[in-house]
Amino acid sequence: MHMTVGSAVFTATLYDNETVTAFKSMLPLTLKMTDLNSNEKYHHLPNHLPMDASKPGMVQTGDLKLYGSNSVVLFYKTFSTPYSYTPIGKVDDASGLAAALGAGDVTVTFELRR
């Protein structure tokens, strides 16, 4: 999958699960993502996706996860967390991701590779 933030394009590897199958059916998708805690961007989808949440303990820079059944979360910092998420994918090379996403809300386009 490709993720575009402004002029920056990142490649992400998607996992193989029901959540990803449902997410892929929505692509291409352009989301206005809200900053939270200066370490993640999220967007509440209008539809609920299948979930199989677990507590990862740590999230890594570049993780793309589902929180609850409808919040897509893109993490741009590594930190420990007590929350549960369903994995969607991972940015292959997250260098420059935090700079591209910036400090405030941002628009991110998700699309399958051509």
XYZ file of N, CA and C in Angstrom:
342
model
N 0.850 -1.168 0.000
C 0.000 0.000 0.000
C 0.895 1.229 0.000
N 0.425 2.290 -0.622
C 1.099 3.575 -0.552
C 0.307 4.517 0.351
N 1.041 5.308 1.124
C 0.448 6.368 1.947
C 1.089 7.670 1.499
N 0.267 8.650 1.134
C 0.782 9.937 0.685
C 0.423 10.995 1.707
N 1.459 11.742 2.122
C 1.294 12.855 3.062
C 1.978 14.048 2.410
N 1.179 14.991 1.901
C 1.770 16.095 1.160
C 2.493 15.539 -0.057
N 3.794 15.846 -0.179
C 4.574 15.341 -1.309
C 5.332 14.058 -0.953
N 5.233 13.614 0.286
C 5.943 12.404 0.731
C 5.075 11.168 0.506
N 5.695 10.128 -0.031
C 5.002 8.860 -0.260
C 5.735 7.771 0.518
N 4.979 7.015 1.288
C 5.528 5.915 2.086
C 4.880 4.622 1.621
N 5.643 3.550 1.638
C 5.131 2.232 1.303
C 4.887 1.490 2.616
N 3.754 0.832 2.694
C 3.420 0.059 3.894
C 3.053 -1.359 3.490
N 3.423 -2.294 4.327
C 3.048 -3.690 4.144
C 1.810 -3.951 4.996
N 0.777 -4.475 4.357
C -0.460 -4.788 5.070
C -0.416 -6.226 5.567
N -1.040 -6.461 6.717
C -1.125 -7.806 7.269
C -2.266 -8.563 6.601
N -2.374 -9.828 6.899
C -3.402 -10.678 6.318
C -4.398 -11.031 7.415
N -5.469 -10.230 7.510
C -6.529 -10.513 8.474
C -7.842 -9.913 7.970
N -8.934 -10.185 8.657
C -10.252 -9.699 8.237
C -10.330 -8.175 8.240
N -9.653 -7.551 9.191
C -9.655 -6.094 9.265
C -9.037 -5.502 8.012
N -7.910 -6.052 7.599
C -7.214 -5.553 6.414
C -8.046 -5.790 5.154
N -8.688 -6.927 5.060
C -9.554 -7.193 3.909
C -10.634 -6.130 3.796
N -11.262 -5.788 4.912
C -12.305 -4.750 4.915
C -11.708 -3.379 4.621
N -10.544 -3.089 5.188
C -9.883 -1.799 4.968
C -9.517 -1.644 3.490
N -8.948 -2.690 2.894
C -8.552 -2.640 1.486
C -9.748 -2.385 0.570
N -10.914 -2.879 0.956
C -12.103 -2.679 0.121
C -12.539 -1.214 0.097
N -12.024 -0.420 1.030
C -12.370 1.006 1.100
C -11.392 1.877 0.304
N -10.282 1.303 -0.143
C -9.225 2.081 -0.791
C -9.554 2.349 -2.251
N -9.095 3.473 -2.813
C -8.301 4.522 -2.176
C -9.142 5.326 -1.197
N -8.478 5.853 -0.187
C -9.145 6.559 0.897
C -8.287 7.743 1.323
N -8.883 8.917 1.351
C -8.185 10.112 1.833
C -8.834 10.529 3.142
N -8.012 10.579 4.200
C -8.527 10.864 5.537
C -7.866 12.089 6.137
N -8.673 12.925 6.775
C -8.117 13.996 7.597
C -7.865 13.362 8.961
N -6.599 13.280 9.329
C -6.228 12.599 10.561
C -5.878 13.618 11.635
N -6.400 13.391 12.824
C -6.237 14.280 13.966
C -5.048 13.835 14.801
N -4.234 14.800 15.235
C -3.089 14.480 16.082
C -3.563 14.189 17.502
N -2.932 13.195 18.130
C -3.230 12.866 19.521
C -1.922 12.602 20.245
N -1.699 13.309 21.327
C -0.549 13.099 22.219
C 0.813 13.279 21.555
N 0.857 13.957 20.418
C 2.120 14.177 19.700
C 2.866 12.883 19.391
N 2.096 11.794 19.167
C 2.736 10.531 18.794
C 1.907 9.694 17.819
N 0.701 10.153 17.511
C -0.164 9.390 16.610
C -1.158 10.299 15.916
N -1.641 9.827 14.765
C -2.716 10.484 14.021
C -3.847 9.469 13.911
N -5.086 9.945 14.056
C -6.214 9.008 13.972
C -7.356 9.610 13.177
N -8.231 8.725 12.708
C -9.451 9.131 12.008
C -10.540 8.117 12.333
N -11.712 8.622 12.701
C -12.858 7.748 12.954
C -13.572 7.484 11.623
N -13.564 6.235 11.187
C -14.239 5.848 9.961
C -15.754 5.831 10.171
N -16.531 6.068 9.116
C -17.987 6.002 9.261
C -18.490 4.571 9.414
N -17.698 3.596 8.939
C -18.084 2.182 9.008
C -17.249 1.468 10.057
N -17.804 0.428 10.620
C -17.062 -0.406 11.572
C -16.380 -1.531 10.803
N -15.177 -1.852 11.209
C -14.410 -2.928 10.594
C -14.334 -4.104 11.563
N -14.143 -5.320 11.035
C -13.940 -6.457 11.929
C -12.695 -6.211 12.771
N -12.704 -6.664 14.000
C -11.552 -6.429 14.858
C -11.157 -7.698 15.599
N -9.883 -7.746 15.918
C -9.314 -8.830 16.715
C -8.201 -8.198 17.538
N -8.603 -7.373 18.489
C -7.657 -6.535 19.233
C -6.870 -7.327 20.268
N -5.643 -6.856 20.461
C -4.786 -7.383 21.519
C -3.922 -6.235 22.022
N -3.330 -6.432 23.184
C -2.465 -5.409 23.773
C -1.028 -5.648 23.327
N -0.481 -4.757 22.476
C 0.880 -4.976 21.995
C 1.954 -4.616 23.020
N 1.584 -3.827 24.029
C 2.573 -3.377 25.013
C 3.371 -2.190 24.503
N 3.894 -2.301 23.288
C 4.636 -1.220 22.632
C 4.068 -1.028 21.238
N 3.984 0.219 20.823
C 3.711 0.511 19.419
C 4.989 1.104 18.848
N 5.212 0.849 17.577
C 6.426 1.286 16.915
C 6.109 2.375 15.901
N 7.063 3.237 15.665
C 6.927 4.238 14.613
C 6.582 3.529 13.311
N 5.520 3.979 12.664
C 5.097 3.388 11.397
C 4.010 2.350 11.518
N 3.622 1.988 12.743
C 2.521 1.039 12.911
C 1.208 1.677 12.462
N 0.397 0.909 11.743
C -0.946 1.304 11.359
C -1.872 0.298 12.017
N -2.771 0.810 12.872
C -3.615 -0.090 13.666
C -5.053 0.420 13.701
N -5.937 -0.460 14.112
C -7.335 -0.112 14.335
C -7.573 -0.083 15.831
N -8.119 1.027 16.319
C -8.496 1.143 17.725
C -10.010 1.037 17.782
N -10.519 0.165 18.625
C -11.962 -0.087 18.617
C -12.308 -0.733 17.284
N -13.465 -0.382 16.755
C -13.855 -0.988 15.477
C -13.873 -0.004 14.324
N -13.535 1.284 14.611
C -13.609 2.239 13.504
C -12.560 3.349 13.520
N -11.566 3.283 14.374
C -10.548 4.343 14.409
C -9.229 3.836 13.836
N -8.854 4.385 12.678
C -7.572 4.079 12.066
C -6.525 4.954 12.735
N -5.431 4.341 13.193
C -4.390 5.071 13.916
C -3.043 4.813 13.247
N -2.338 5.897 12.939
C -0.995 5.829 12.378
C -0.037 6.402 13.413
N 0.873 5.583 13.891
C 1.799 5.995 14.952
C 3.091 6.526 14.340
N 3.539 7.682 14.833
C 4.785 8.242 14.319
C 5.857 8.362 15.393
N 5.632 7.758 16.537
C 6.643 7.630 17.587
C 6.469 6.266 18.242
N 7.552 5.723 18.771
C 7.519 4.461 19.499
C 7.282 4.758 20.969
N 6.351 4.023 21.591
C 6.075 4.214 23.013
C 5.316 3.013 23.554
N 5.306 2.874 24.869
C 4.540 1.792 25.485
C 3.088 2.231 25.623
N 2.191 1.257 25.558
C 0.765 1.559 25.626
C 0.013 0.456 26.359
N -0.997 0.832 27.148
C -1.844 -0.173 27.791
C -3.066 -0.529 26.936
N -3.236 0.131 25.773
C -4.437 -0.033 24.963
C -4.351 -1.238 24.030
N -5.514 -1.674 23.568
C -5.611 -2.794 22.635
C -5.885 -2.283 21.227
N -5.255 -2.916 20.250
C -5.406 -2.550 18.845
C -5.468 -3.800 17.986
N -6.049 -3.650 16.801
C -5.997 -4.673 15.775
C -4.975 -4.218 14.743
N -3.974 -5.033 14.433
C -2.954 -4.613 13.471
C -3.503 -4.531 12.046
N -3.109 -3.477 11.334
C -3.461 -3.314 9.920
C -2.211 -3.458 9.060
N -1.142 -2.767 9.454
C 0.073 -2.834 8.662
C 1.201 -2.063 9.303
N 2.282 -1.901 8.541
C 3.488 -1.249 9.037
C 4.165 -0.533 7.885
N 4.550 0.724 8.118
C 5.312 1.480 7.126
C 6.675 0.800 6.980
N 7.066 0.510 5.746
C 8.301 -0.232 5.495
C 9.543 0.541 5.931
N 9.593 1.820 5.637
C 10.710 2.673 6.048
C 10.108 3.938 6.639
N 10.061 4.006 7.965
C 9.384 5.111 8.655
C 10.274 6.339 8.856
N 11.495 6.324 8.315
C 12.328 7.516 8.449
C 11.651 8.651 7.677
N 11.516 9.776 8.316
C 10.852 10.921 7.715
C 9.353 10.953 7.927
N 8.784 9.908 8.517
C 7.336 9.870 8.720
C 6.874 10.962 9.673
N 7.541 11.104 10.817
C 7.151 12.119 11.802
C 7.235 13.517 11.199
N 8.281 13.787 10.442
C 8.440 15.111 9.822
C 7.340 15.362 8.799
N 6.994 14.345 8.008
C 5.948 14.496 6.995
C 4.582 14.733 7.636
N 4.302 14.027 8.730
C 3.007 14.164 9.393
C 2.874 15.484 10.137
N 3.986 16.014 10.650
C 3.962 17.314 11.319
C 3.277 17.286 12.670
N 3.064 18.492 13.212
C 2.566 18.624 14.577
C 1.052 18.661 14.697
N 0.345 19.031 13.654
C -1.104 19.169 13.767
C -1.841 18.101 12.990
N -3.083 18.421 12.658
C -3.890 17.512 11.854
C -3.321 17.469 10.438
N -3.548 16.358 9.743
C -2.936 16.171 8.433
C -3.844 15.305 7.566
N -3.734 15.473 6.263
C -4.474 14.641 5.323
C -3.555 13.552 4.793
N -4.029 12.306 4.884
C -3.250 11.152 4.436
C -4.101 10.373 3.438
N -3.498 10.032 2.295
C -4.187 9.206 1.299
C -3.590 7.800 1.338
N -4.465 6.816 1.452
C -4.083 5.407 1.461
C -4.579 4.797 0.152
N -3.674 4.112 -0.573
C -4.079 3.464 -1.810
C -3.238 2.223 -2.059
N -3.838 1.260 -2.724
C -3.110 0.045 -3.045
C -2.064 0.371 -4.099
N -0.945 -0.328 -4.048
C 0.121 -0.126 -5.043
C -0.394 -0.509 -6.407
N 0.066 0.225 -7.387
C -0.349 -0.068 -8.764
C 0.592 -1.052 -9.392
